[in-house]
């Protein structure tokens, strides 16, 4: 991403990537699938700052790839695109949420 933000990034854990079939990851890493990989990566970014209150008041958010990810709230638990938020890291240009799943468009 080339601009200064702000951004909201949903960063999957290593365990989240381990849930993705190895052949699917290998396929995304092929040079001919560079655009497909970029789309998956961009689907983890929102070009705005979404704190927890803003997420809780949203039914979906538009991701950088141009498609929406559904937001669900169950008590204090928030999921985005089916991935549960595990933690939050504030950054100088936004927020990074650690999530337990890879969010697919």
PDB file of N, CA and C in Angstrom:
ATOM      1  N   UNK A   1       0.853  -1.176   0.000  1.00  0.00           N
ATOM      2  CA  UNK A   1       0.000   0.000   0.000  1.00  0.00           C
ATOM      3  C   UNK A   1       0.891   1.229   0.000  1.00  0.00           C
ATOM      4  N   UNK A   2       0.570   2.162  -0.850  1.00  0.00           N
ATOM      5  CA  UNK A   2       1.464   3.290  -1.051  1.00  0.00           C
ATOM      6  C   UNK A   2       1.056   4.558  -0.313  1.00  0.00           C
ATOM      7  N   UNK A   3      -0.173   4.647   0.215  1.00  0.00           N
ATOM      8  CA  UNK A   3      -0.532   5.890   0.888  1.00  0.00           C
ATOM      9  C   UNK A   3      -0.315   5.787   2.393  1.00  0.00           C
ATOM     10  N   UNK A   4      -0.463   6.902   3.070  1.00  0.00           N
ATOM     11  CA  UNK A   4      -0.137   6.984   4.492  1.00  0.00           C
ATOM     12  C   UNK A   4      -1.237   6.469   5.412  1.00  0.00           C
ATOM     13  N   UNK A   5      -2.397   6.134   4.870  1.00  0.00           N
ATOM     14  CA  UNK A   5      -3.466   5.623   5.718  1.00  0.00           C
ATOM     15  C   UNK A   5      -4.439   6.710   6.101  1.00  0.00           C
ATOM     16  N   UNK A   6      -5.252   6.494   7.082  1.00  0.00           N
ATOM     17  CA  UNK A   6      -5.183   5.400   8.048  1.00  0.00           C
ATOM     18  C   UNK A   6      -5.703   4.089   7.461  1.00  0.00           C
ATOM     19  N   UNK A   7      -5.253   2.993   8.091  1.00  0.00           N
ATOM     20  CA  UNK A   7      -5.645   1.651   7.686  1.00  0.00           C
ATOM     21  C   UNK A   7      -6.169   0.865   8.873  1.00  0.00           C
ATOM     22  N   UNK A   8      -7.014  -0.088   8.575  1.00  0.00           N
ATOM     23  CA  UNK A   8      -7.346  -1.152   9.513  1.00  0.00           C
ATOM     24  C   UNK A   8      -6.908  -2.429   8.817  1.00  0.00           C
ATOM     25  N   UNK A   9      -6.015  -3.170   9.466  1.00  0.00           N
ATOM     26  CA  UNK A   9      -5.469  -4.392   8.888  1.00  0.00           C
ATOM     27  C   UNK A   9      -5.893  -5.571   9.764  1.00  0.00           C
ATOM     28  N   UNK A  10      -6.363  -6.626   9.138  1.00  0.00           N
ATOM     29  CA  UNK A  10      -6.721  -7.857   9.827  1.00  0.00           C
ATOM     30  C   UNK A  10      -5.634  -8.870   9.507  1.00  0.00           C
ATOM     31  N   UNK A  11      -4.768  -9.135  10.486  1.00  0.00           N
ATOM     32  CA  UNK A  11      -3.581  -9.959  10.278  1.00  0.00           C
ATOM     33  C   UNK A  11      -3.789 -11.366  10.838  1.00  0.00           C
ATOM     34  N   UNK A  12      -3.870 -12.371   9.970  1.00  0.00           N
ATOM     35  CA  UNK A  12      -4.046 -13.746  10.445  1.00  0.00           C
ATOM     36  C   UNK A  12      -2.813 -14.259  11.192  1.00  0.00           C
ATOM     37  N   UNK A  13      -3.064 -15.093  12.185  1.00  0.00           N
ATOM     38  CA  UNK A  13      -1.983 -15.747  12.920  1.00  0.00           C
ATOM     39  C   UNK A  13      -1.374 -16.845  12.046  1.00  0.00           C
ATOM     40  N   UNK A  14      -0.220 -17.354  12.475  1.00  0.00           N
ATOM     41  CA  UNK A  14       0.379 -18.497  11.782  1.00  0.00           C
ATOM     42  C   UNK A  14      -0.578 -19.683  11.795  1.00  0.00           C
ATOM     43  N   UNK A  15      -1.283 -19.880  12.915  1.00  0.00           N
ATOM     44  CA  UNK A  15      -2.244 -20.983  13.009  1.00  0.00           C
ATOM     45  C   UNK A  15      -3.374 -20.810  11.993  1.00  0.00           C
ATOM     46  N   UNK A  16      -3.757 -19.565  11.713  1.00  0.00           N
ATOM     47  CA  UNK A  16      -4.803 -19.307  10.716  1.00  0.00           C
ATOM     48  C   UNK A  16      -4.334 -19.750   9.334  1.00  0.00           C
ATOM     49  N   UNK A  17      -3.083 -19.437   8.998  1.00  0.00           N
ATOM     50  CA  UNK A  17      -2.545 -19.869   7.704  1.00  0.00           C
ATOM     51  C   UNK A  17      -2.408 -21.385   7.631  1.00  0.00           C
ATOM     52  N   UNK A  18      -2.149 -22.019   8.779  1.00  0.00           N
ATOM     53  CA  UNK A  18      -2.013 -23.479   8.806  1.00  0.00           C
ATOM     54  C   UNK A  18      -3.332 -24.167   8.468  1.00  0.00           C
ATOM     55  N   UNK A  19      -4.466 -23.483   8.661  1.00  0.00           N
ATOM     56  CA  UNK A  19      -5.781 -24.048   8.330  1.00  0.00           C
ATOM     57  C   UNK A  19      -6.047 -24.059   6.823  1.00  0.00           C
ATOM     58  N   UNK A  20      -5.322 -23.233   6.083  1.00  0.00           N
ATOM     59  CA  UNK A  20      -5.509 -23.162   4.632  1.00  0.00           C
ATOM     60  C   UNK A  20      -4.780 -24.348   4.004  1.00  0.00           C
ATOM     61  N   UNK A  21      -5.442 -25.099   3.132  1.00  0.00           N
ATOM     62  CA  UNK A  21      -4.776 -26.243   2.504  1.00  0.00           C
ATOM     63  C   UNK A  21      -3.462 -25.837   1.823  1.00  0.00           C
ATOM     64  N   UNK A  22      -2.438 -26.648   2.019  1.00  0.00           N
ATOM     65  CA  UNK A  22      -1.103 -26.356   1.486  1.00  0.00           C
ATOM     66  C   UNK A  22      -1.130 -26.134  -0.023  1.00  0.00           C
ATOM     67  N   UNK A  23      -1.951 -26.906  -0.734  1.00  0.00           N
ATOM     68  CA  UNK A  23      -1.993 -26.760  -2.197  1.00  0.00           C
ATOM     69  C   UNK A  23      -2.596 -25.411  -2.597  1.00  0.00           C
ATOM     70  N   UNK A  24      -3.537 -24.903  -1.796  1.00  0.00           N
ATOM     71  CA  UNK A  24      -4.123 -23.589  -2.091  1.00  0.00           C
ATOM     72  C   UNK A  24      -3.084 -22.490  -1.887  1.00  0.00           C
ATOM     73  N   UNK A  25      -2.299 -22.582  -0.815  1.00  0.00           N
ATOM     74  CA  UNK A  25      -1.226 -21.597  -0.588  1.00  0.00           C
ATOM     75  C   UNK A  25      -0.170 -21.679  -1.682  1.00  0.00           C
ATOM     76  N   UNK A  26       0.205 -22.890  -2.049  1.00  0.00           N
ATOM     77  CA  UNK A  26       1.208 -23.064  -3.110  1.00  0.00           C
ATOM     78  C   UNK A  26       0.704 -22.473  -4.419  1.00  0.00           C
ATOM     79  N   UNK A  27      -0.584 -22.652  -4.705  1.00  0.00           N
ATOM     80  CA  UNK A  27      -1.161 -22.111  -5.926  1.00  0.00           C
ATOM     81  C   UNK A  27      -1.105 -20.583  -5.933  1.00  0.00           C
ATOM     82  N   UNK A  28      -1.404 -19.972  -4.777  1.00  0.00           N
ATOM     83  CA  UNK A  28      -1.359 -18.503  -4.690  1.00  0.00           C
ATOM     84  C   UNK A  28       0.045 -17.948  -4.881  1.00  0.00           C
ATOM     85  N   UNK A  29       1.057 -18.729  -4.565  1.00  0.00           N
ATOM     86  CA  UNK A  29       2.444 -18.265  -4.665  1.00  0.00           C
ATOM     87  C   UNK A  29       3.024 -18.373  -6.073  1.00  0.00           C
ATOM     88  N   UNK A  30       2.299 -18.965  -6.989  1.00  0.00           N
ATOM     89  CA  UNK A  30       2.788 -19.082  -8.368  1.00  0.00           C
ATOM     90  C   UNK A  30       2.794 -17.704  -9.025  1.00  0.00           C
ATOM     91  N   UNK A  31       3.820 -17.420  -9.829  1.00  0.00           N
ATOM     92  CA  UNK A  31       3.912 -16.110 -10.485  1.00  0.00           C
ATOM     93  C   UNK A  31       2.669 -15.727 -11.286  1.00  0.00           C
ATOM     94  N   UNK A  32       2.038 -16.692 -11.911  1.00  0.00           N
ATOM     95  CA  UNK A  32       0.852 -16.385 -12.724  1.00  0.00           C
ATOM     96  C   UNK A  32      -0.372 -16.020 -11.861  1.00  0.00           C
ATOM     97  N   UNK A  33      -0.284 -16.241 -10.555  1.00  0.00           N
ATOM     98  CA  UNK A  33      -1.396 -15.920  -9.652  1.00  0.00           C
ATOM     99  C   UNK A  33      -1.115 -14.703  -8.773  1.00  0.00           C
ATOM    100  N   UNK A  34      -0.205 -13.857  -9.233  1.00  0.00           N
ATOM    101  CA  UNK A  34       0.168 -12.670  -8.465  1.00  0.00           C
ATOM    102  C   UNK A  34      -1.053 -11.781  -8.157  1.00  0.00           C
ATOM    103  N   UNK A  35      -1.914 -11.574  -9.132  1.00  0.00           N
ATOM    104  CA  UNK A  35      -3.101 -10.736  -8.916  1.00  0.00           C
ATOM    105  C   UNK A  35      -4.073 -11.386  -7.940  1.00  0.00           C
ATOM    106  N   UNK A  36      -4.220 -12.687  -8.025  1.00  0.00           N
ATOM    107  CA  UNK A  36      -5.096 -13.422  -7.110  1.00  0.00           C
ATOM    108  C   UNK A  36      -4.588 -13.291  -5.668  1.00  0.00           C
ATOM    109  N   UNK A  37      -3.283 -13.418  -5.481  1.00  0.00           N
ATOM    110  CA  UNK A  37      -2.675 -13.254  -4.158  1.00  0.00           C
ATOM    111  C   UNK A  37      -2.882 -11.834  -3.647  1.00  0.00           C
ATOM    112  N   UNK A  38      -2.686 -10.854  -4.518  1.00  0.00           N
ATOM    113  CA  UNK A  38      -2.883  -9.457  -4.126  1.00  0.00           C
ATOM    114  C   UNK A  38      -4.322  -9.225  -3.668  1.00  0.00           C
ATOM    115  N   UNK A  39      -5.276  -9.823  -4.363  1.00  0.00           N
ATOM    116  CA  UNK A  39      -6.680  -9.678  -3.979  1.00  0.00           C
ATOM    117  C   UNK A  39      -6.923 -10.244  -2.583  1.00  0.00           C
ATOM    118  N   UNK A  40      -6.368 -11.407  -2.293  1.00  0.00           N
ATOM    119  CA  UNK A  40      -6.527 -12.001  -0.959  1.00  0.00           C
ATOM    120  C   UNK A  40      -5.893 -11.095   0.099  1.00  0.00           C
ATOM    121  N   UNK A  41      -4.705 -10.591  -0.175  1.00  0.00           N
ATOM    122  CA  UNK A  41      -4.031  -9.704   0.783  1.00  0.00           C
ATOM    123  C   UNK A  41      -4.815  -8.405   0.971  1.00  0.00           C
ATOM    124  N   UNK A  42      -5.283  -7.822  -0.108  1.00  0.00           N
ATOM    125  CA  UNK A  42      -6.055  -6.582  -0.023  1.00  0.00           C
ATOM    126  C   UNK A  42      -7.383  -6.782   0.701  1.00  0.00           C
ATOM    127  N   UNK A  43      -7.876  -8.019   0.716  1.00  0.00           N
ATOM    128  CA  UNK A  43      -9.141  -8.299   1.409  1.00  0.00           C
ATOM    129  C   UNK A  43      -8.947  -8.325   2.936  1.00  0.00           C
ATOM    130  N   UNK A  44      -7.740  -8.099   3.394  1.00  0.00           N
ATOM    131  CA  UNK A  44      -7.437  -8.003   4.825  1.00  0.00           C
ATOM    132  C   UNK A  44      -7.191  -6.560   5.258  1.00  0.00           C
ATOM    133  N   UNK A  45      -7.458  -5.606   4.357  1.00  0.00           N
ATOM    134  CA  UNK A  45      -7.156  -4.197   4.625  1.00  0.00           C
ATOM    135  C   UNK A  45      -8.384  -3.338   4.355  1.00  0.00           C
ATOM    136  N   UNK A  46      -8.629  -2.388   5.245  1.00  0.00           N
ATOM    137  CA  UNK A  46      -9.679  -1.391   5.062  1.00  0.00           C
ATOM    138  C   UNK A  46      -9.000  -0.029   5.154  1.00  0.00           C
ATOM    139  N   UNK A  47      -9.278   0.845   4.203  1.00  0.00           N
ATOM    140  CA  UNK A  47      -8.614   2.152   4.151  1.00  0.00           C
ATOM    141  C   UNK A  47      -9.421   3.156   4.973  1.00  0.00           C
ATOM    142  N   UNK A  48      -9.353   2.972   6.262  1.00  0.00           N
ATOM    143  CA  UNK A  48      -9.992   3.821   7.251  1.00  0.00           C
ATOM    144  C   UNK A  48      -9.647   3.203   8.597  1.00  0.00           C
ATOM    145  N   UNK A  49      -9.903   3.920   9.658  1.00  0.00           N
ATOM    146  CA  UNK A  49      -9.605   3.391  10.990  1.00  0.00           C
ATOM    147  C   UNK A  49     -10.900   2.919  11.645  1.00  0.00           C
ATOM    148  N   UNK A  50     -11.005   1.614  11.864  1.00  0.00           N
ATOM    149  CA  UNK A  50     -12.169   1.001  12.495  1.00  0.00           C
ATOM    150  C   UNK A  50     -11.792   0.534  13.895  1.00  0.00           C
ATOM    151  N   UNK A  51     -12.205   1.294  14.924  1.00  0.00           N
ATOM    152  CA  UNK A  51     -12.013   0.788  16.273  1.00  0.00           C
ATOM    153  C   UNK A  51     -13.125  -0.204  16.575  1.00  0.00           C
ATOM    154  N   UNK A  52     -13.083  -0.832  17.745  1.00  0.00           N
ATOM    155  CA  UNK A  52     -14.058  -1.868  18.077  1.00  0.00           C
ATOM    156  C   UNK A  52     -15.494  -1.334  18.051  1.00  0.00           C
ATOM    157  N   UNK A  53     -15.711  -0.121  18.539  1.00  0.00           N
ATOM    158  CA  UNK A  53     -17.066   0.441  18.533  1.00  0.00           C
ATOM    159  C   UNK A  53     -17.584   0.619  17.114  1.00  0.00           C
ATOM    160  N   UNK A  54     -16.730   1.071  16.226  1.00  0.00           N
ATOM    161  CA  UNK A  54     -17.158   1.249  14.829  1.00  0.00           C
ATOM    162  C   UNK A  54     -17.442  -0.101  14.181  1.00  0.00           C
ATOM    163  N   UNK A  55     -16.626  -1.108  14.497  1.00  0.00           N
ATOM    164  CA  UNK A  55     -16.877  -2.443  13.965  1.00  0.00           C
ATOM    165  C   UNK A  55     -18.211  -2.981  14.472  1.00  0.00           C
ATOM    166  N   UNK A  56     -18.478  -2.798  15.778  1.00  0.00           N
ATOM    167  CA  UNK A  56     -19.713  -3.315  16.370  1.00  0.00           C
ATOM    168  C   UNK A  56     -20.955  -2.670  15.768  1.00  0.00           C
ATOM    169  N   UNK A  57     -20.805  -1.493  15.234  1.00  0.00           N
ATOM    170  CA  UNK A  57     -21.933  -0.786  14.637  1.00  0.00           C
ATOM    171  C   UNK A  57     -21.994  -0.950  13.122  1.00  0.00           C
ATOM    172  N   UNK A  58     -21.280  -1.929  12.601  1.00  0.00           N
ATOM    173  CA  UNK A  58     -21.246  -2.185  11.160  1.00  0.00           C
ATOM    174  C   UNK A  58     -21.748  -3.597  10.885  1.00  0.00           C
ATOM    175  N   UNK A  59     -22.481  -3.770   9.804  1.00  0.00           N
ATOM    176  CA  UNK A  59     -22.879  -5.121   9.414  1.00  0.00           C
ATOM    177  C   UNK A  59     -21.881  -5.707   8.425  1.00  0.00           C
ATOM    178  N   UNK A  60     -21.139  -4.825   7.762  1.00  0.00           N
ATOM    179  CA  UNK A  60     -20.065  -5.245   6.869  1.00  0.00           C
ATOM    180  C   UNK A  60     -19.152  -4.049   6.646  1.00  0.00           C
ATOM    181  N   UNK A  61     -17.941  -4.343   6.197  1.00  0.00           N
ATOM    182  CA  UNK A  61     -17.016  -3.257   5.850  1.00  0.00           C
ATOM    183  C   UNK A  61     -16.445  -3.532   4.464  1.00  0.00           C
ATOM    184  N   UNK A  62     -16.231  -2.465   3.726  1.00  0.00           N
ATOM    185  CA  UNK A  62     -15.679  -2.573   2.382  1.00  0.00           C
ATOM    186  C   UNK A  62     -14.154  -2.659   2.499  1.00  0.00           C
ATOM    187  N   UNK A  63     -13.612  -3.714   1.974  1.00  0.00           N
ATOM    188  CA  UNK A  63     -12.168  -3.929   2.043  1.00  0.00           C
ATOM    189  C   UNK A  63     -11.481  -3.288   0.835  1.00  0.00           C
ATOM    190  N   UNK A  64     -10.173  -3.198   0.916  1.00  0.00           N
ATOM    191  CA  UNK A  64      -9.377  -2.534  -0.116  1.00  0.00           C
ATOM    192  C   UNK A  64      -9.519  -3.193  -1.483  1.00  0.00           C
ATOM    193  N   UNK A  65      -9.844  -4.478  -1.513  1.00  0.00           N
ATOM    194  CA  UNK A  65     -10.003  -5.169  -2.799  1.00  0.00           C
ATOM    195  C   UNK A  65     -11.329  -4.835  -3.475  1.00  0.00           C
ATOM    196  N   UNK A  66     -12.204  -4.077  -2.789  1.00  0.00           N
ATOM    197  CA  UNK A  66     -13.463  -3.667  -3.387  1.00  0.00           C
ATOM    198  C   UNK A  66     -14.647  -4.541  -3.023  1.00  0.00           C
ATOM    199  N   UNK A  67     -14.420  -5.575  -2.234  1.00  0.00           N
ATOM    200  CA  UNK A  67     -15.541  -6.409  -1.802  1.00  0.00           C
ATOM    201  C   UNK A  67     -15.733  -6.269  -0.289  1.00  0.00           C
ATOM    202  N   UNK A  68     -16.926  -6.618   0.153  1.00  0.00           N
ATOM    203  CA  UNK A  68     -17.279  -6.439   1.562  1.00  0.00           C
ATOM    204  C   UNK A  68     -16.958  -7.687   2.376  1.00  0.00           C
ATOM    205  N   UNK A  69     -16.679  -7.469   3.654  1.00  0.00           N
ATOM    206  CA  UNK A  69     -16.523  -8.551   4.619  1.00  0.00           C
ATOM    207  C   UNK A  69     -17.576  -8.355   5.700  1.00  0.00           C
ATOM    208  N   UNK A  70     -18.293  -9.414   6.004  1.00  0.00           N
ATOM    209  CA  UNK A  70     -19.366  -9.360   6.988  1.00  0.00           C
ATOM    210  C   UNK A  70     -18.792  -9.224   8.398  1.00  0.00           C
ATOM    211  N   UNK A  71     -19.408  -8.351   9.193  1.00  0.00           N
ATOM    212  CA  UNK A  71     -19.026  -8.168  10.592  1.00  0.00           C
ATOM    213  C   UNK A  71     -20.127  -8.770  11.451  1.00  0.00           C
ATOM    214  N   UNK A  72     -19.744  -9.614  12.397  1.00  0.00           N
ATOM    215  CA  UNK A  72     -20.691 -10.203  13.336  1.00  0.00           C
ATOM    216  C   UNK A  72     -20.203  -9.959  14.759  1.00  0.00           C
ATOM    217  N   UNK A  73     -21.146  -9.668  15.641  1.00  0.00           N
ATOM    218  CA  UNK A  73     -20.827  -9.396  17.040  1.00  0.00           C
ATOM    219  C   UNK A  73     -21.635 -10.352  17.910  1.00  0.00           C
ATOM    220  N   UNK A  74     -20.942 -11.012  18.830  1.00  0.00           N
ATOM    221  CA  UNK A  74     -21.582 -11.900  19.792  1.00  0.00           C
ATOM    222  C   UNK A  74     -20.994 -11.562  21.158  1.00  0.00           C
ATOM    223  N   UNK A  75     -21.683 -10.696  21.901  1.00  0.00           N
ATOM    224  CA  UNK A  75     -21.135 -10.203  23.161  1.00  0.00           C
ATOM    225  C   UNK A  75     -19.929  -9.336  22.871  1.00  0.00           C
ATOM    226  N   UNK A  76     -18.800  -9.677  23.463  1.00  0.00           N
ATOM    227  CA  UNK A  76     -17.566  -8.935  23.216  1.00  0.00           C
ATOM    228  C   UNK A  76     -16.777  -9.488  22.036  1.00  0.00           C
ATOM    229  N   UNK A  77     -17.222 -10.618  21.480  1.00  0.00           N
ATOM    230  CA  UNK A  77     -16.519 -11.253  20.366  1.00  0.00           C
ATOM    231  C   UNK A  77     -16.941 -10.617  19.041  1.00  0.00           C
ATOM    232  N   UNK A  78     -15.937 -10.248  18.240  1.00  0.00           N
ATOM    233  CA  UNK A  78     -16.188  -9.671  16.917  1.00  0.00           C
ATOM    234  C   UNK A  78     -15.508 -10.553  15.882  1.00  0.00           C
ATOM    235  N   UNK A  79     -16.272 -10.891  14.836  1.00  0.00           N
ATOM    236  CA  UNK A  79     -15.669 -11.595  13.707  1.00  0.00           C
ATOM    237  C   UNK A  79     -15.831 -10.743  12.456  1.00  0.00           C
ATOM    238  N   UNK A  80     -14.836 -10.813  11.611  1.00  0.00           N
ATOM    239  CA  UNK A  80     -14.850 -10.106  10.330  1.00  0.00           C
ATOM    240  C   UNK A  80     -14.560 -11.145   9.257  1.00  0.00           C
ATOM    241  N   UNK A  81     -15.501 -11.297   8.343  1.00  0.00           N
ATOM    242  CA  UNK A  81     -15.334 -12.302   7.301  1.00  0.00           C
ATOM    243  C   UNK A  81     -15.140 -13.693   7.853  1.00  0.00           C
ATOM    244  N   UNK A  82     -15.726 -13.960   9.025  1.00  0.00           N
ATOM    245  CA  UNK A  82     -15.615 -15.267   9.656  1.00  0.00           C
ATOM    246  C   UNK A  82     -14.393 -15.441  10.540  1.00  0.00           C
ATOM    247  N   UNK A  83     -13.492 -14.470  10.552  1.00  0.00           N
ATOM    248  CA  UNK A  83     -12.279 -14.549  11.372  1.00  0.00           C
ATOM    249  C   UNK A  83     -12.486 -13.778  12.674  1.00  0.00           C
ATOM    250  N   UNK A  84     -12.236 -14.439  13.781  1.00  0.00           N
ATOM    251  CA  UNK A  84     -12.416 -13.843  15.101  1.00  0.00           C
ATOM    252  C   UNK A  84     -11.230 -12.942  15.452  1.00  0.00           C
ATOM    253  N   UNK A  85     -11.550 -11.761  15.964  1.00  0.00           N
ATOM    254  CA  UNK A  85     -10.492 -10.852  16.418  1.00  0.00           C
ATOM    255  C   UNK A  85      -9.963 -11.356  17.749  1.00  0.00           C
ATOM    256  N   UNK A  86      -8.652 -11.589  17.805  1.00  0.00           N
ATOM    257  CA  UNK A  86      -7.994 -12.097  19.003  1.00  0.00           C
ATOM    258  C   UNK A  86      -7.302 -11.001  19.791  1.00  0.00           C
ATOM    259  N   UNK A  87      -6.881  -9.949  19.110  1.00  0.00           N
ATOM    260  CA  UNK A  87      -6.150  -8.874  19.765  1.00  0.00           C
ATOM    261  C   UNK A  87      -6.028  -7.673  18.861  1.00  0.00           C
ATOM    262  N   UNK A  88      -5.494  -6.605  19.435  1.00  0.00           N
ATOM    263  CA  UNK A  88      -5.390  -5.344  18.705  1.00  0.00           C
ATOM    264  C   UNK A  88      -4.017  -4.728  18.973  1.00  0.00           C
ATOM    265  N   UNK A  89      -3.439  -4.166  17.918  1.00  0.00           N
ATOM    266  CA  UNK A  89      -2.190  -3.435  18.031  1.00  0.00           C
ATOM    267  C   UNK A  89      -2.410  -2.072  17.386  1.00  0.00           C
ATOM    268  N   UNK A  90      -2.249  -1.010  18.152  1.00  0.00           N
ATOM    269  CA  UNK A  90      -2.363   0.327  17.583  1.00  0.00           C
ATOM    270  C   UNK A  90      -1.090   0.658  16.826  1.00  0.00           C
ATOM    271  N   UNK A  91      -1.262   1.276  15.678  1.00  0.00           N
ATOM    272  CA  UNK A  91      -0.129   1.666  14.837  1.00  0.00           C
ATOM    273  C   UNK A  91      -0.204   3.165  14.579  1.00  0.00           C
ATOM    274  N   UNK A  92       0.875   3.740  14.131  1.00  0.00           N
ATOM    275  CA  UNK A  92       0.899   5.188  13.875  1.00  0.00           C
ATOM    276  C   UNK A  92      -0.062   5.573  12.751  1.00  0.00           C
ATOM    277  N   UNK A  93      -0.395   4.622  11.883  1.00  0.00           N
ATOM    278  CA  UNK A  93      -1.284   4.920  10.767  1.00  0.00           C
ATOM    279  C   UNK A  93      -2.568   4.080  10.789  1.00  0.00           C
ATOM    280  N   UNK A  94      -2.978   3.635  11.978  1.00  0.00           N
ATOM    281  CA  UNK A  94      -4.226   2.890  12.071  1.00  0.00           C
ATOM    282  C   UNK A  94      -4.211   1.827  13.140  1.00  0.00           C
ATOM    283  N   UNK A  95      -4.886   0.714  12.848  1.00  0.00           N
ATOM    284  CA  UNK A  95      -5.043  -0.391  13.788  1.00  0.00           C
ATOM    285  C   UNK A  95      -4.759  -1.697  13.068  1.00  0.00           C
ATOM    286  N   UNK A  96      -4.077  -2.602  13.762  1.00  0.00           N
ATOM    287  CA  UNK A  96      -3.883  -3.968  13.271  1.00  0.00           C
ATOM    288  C   UNK A  96      -4.627  -4.892  14.236  1.00  0.00           C
ATOM    289  N   UNK A  97      -5.543  -5.671  13.689  1.00  0.00           N
ATOM    290  CA  UNK A  97      -6.250  -6.678  14.488  1.00  0.00           C
ATOM    291  C   UNK A  97      -5.650  -8.035  14.148  1.00  0.00           C
ATOM    292  N   UNK A  98      -5.314  -8.806  15.164  1.00  0.00           N
ATOM    293  CA  UNK A  98      -4.853 -10.176  14.983  1.00  0.00           C
ATOM    294  C   UNK A  98      -6.116 -11.035  14.912  1.00  0.00           C
ATOM    295  N   UNK A  99      -6.220 -11.860  13.866  1.00  0.00           N
ATOM    296  CA  UNK A  99      -7.412 -12.678  13.651  1.00  0.00           C
ATOM    297  C   UNK A  99      -7.041 -14.160  13.525  1.00  0.00           C
ATOM    298  N   UNK A 100      -8.037 -15.011  13.814  1.00  0.00           N
ATOM    299  CA  UNK A 100      -7.786 -16.449  13.815  1.00  0.00           C
ATOM    300  C   UNK A 100      -8.094 -17.136  12.493  1.00  0.00           C
ATOM    301  N   UNK A 101      -8.300 -16.377  11.438  1.00  0.00           N
ATOM    302  CA  UNK A 101      -8.595 -16.979  10.145  1.00  0.00           C
ATOM    303  C   UNK A 101      -8.148 -16.105   8.993  1.00  0.00           C
ATOM    304  N   UNK A 102      -7.968 -16.722   7.856  1.00  0.00           N
ATOM    305  CA  UNK A 102      -7.676 -15.990   6.623  1.00  0.00           C
ATOM    306  C   UNK A 102      -9.029 -15.548   6.051  1.00  0.00           C
ATOM    307  N   UNK A 103      -9.168 -14.271   5.762  1.00  0.00           N
ATOM    308  CA  UNK A 103     -10.420 -13.711   5.272  1.00  0.00           C
ATOM    309  C   UNK A 103     -10.397 -13.745   3.752  1.00  0.00           C
ATOM    310  N   UNK A 104     -11.256 -14.558   3.187  1.00  0.00           N
ATOM    311  CA  UNK A 104     -11.267 -14.707   1.731  1.00  0.00           C
ATOM    312  C   UNK A 104     -12.396 -13.889   1.102  1.00  0.00           C
ATOM    313  N   UNK A 105     -12.108 -13.285  -0.050  1.00  0.00           N
ATOM    314  CA  UNK A 105     -13.149 -12.498  -0.733  1.00  0.00           C
ATOM    315  C   UNK A 105     -14.264 -13.385  -1.280  1.00  0.00           C
TER     316      UNK A 105
END
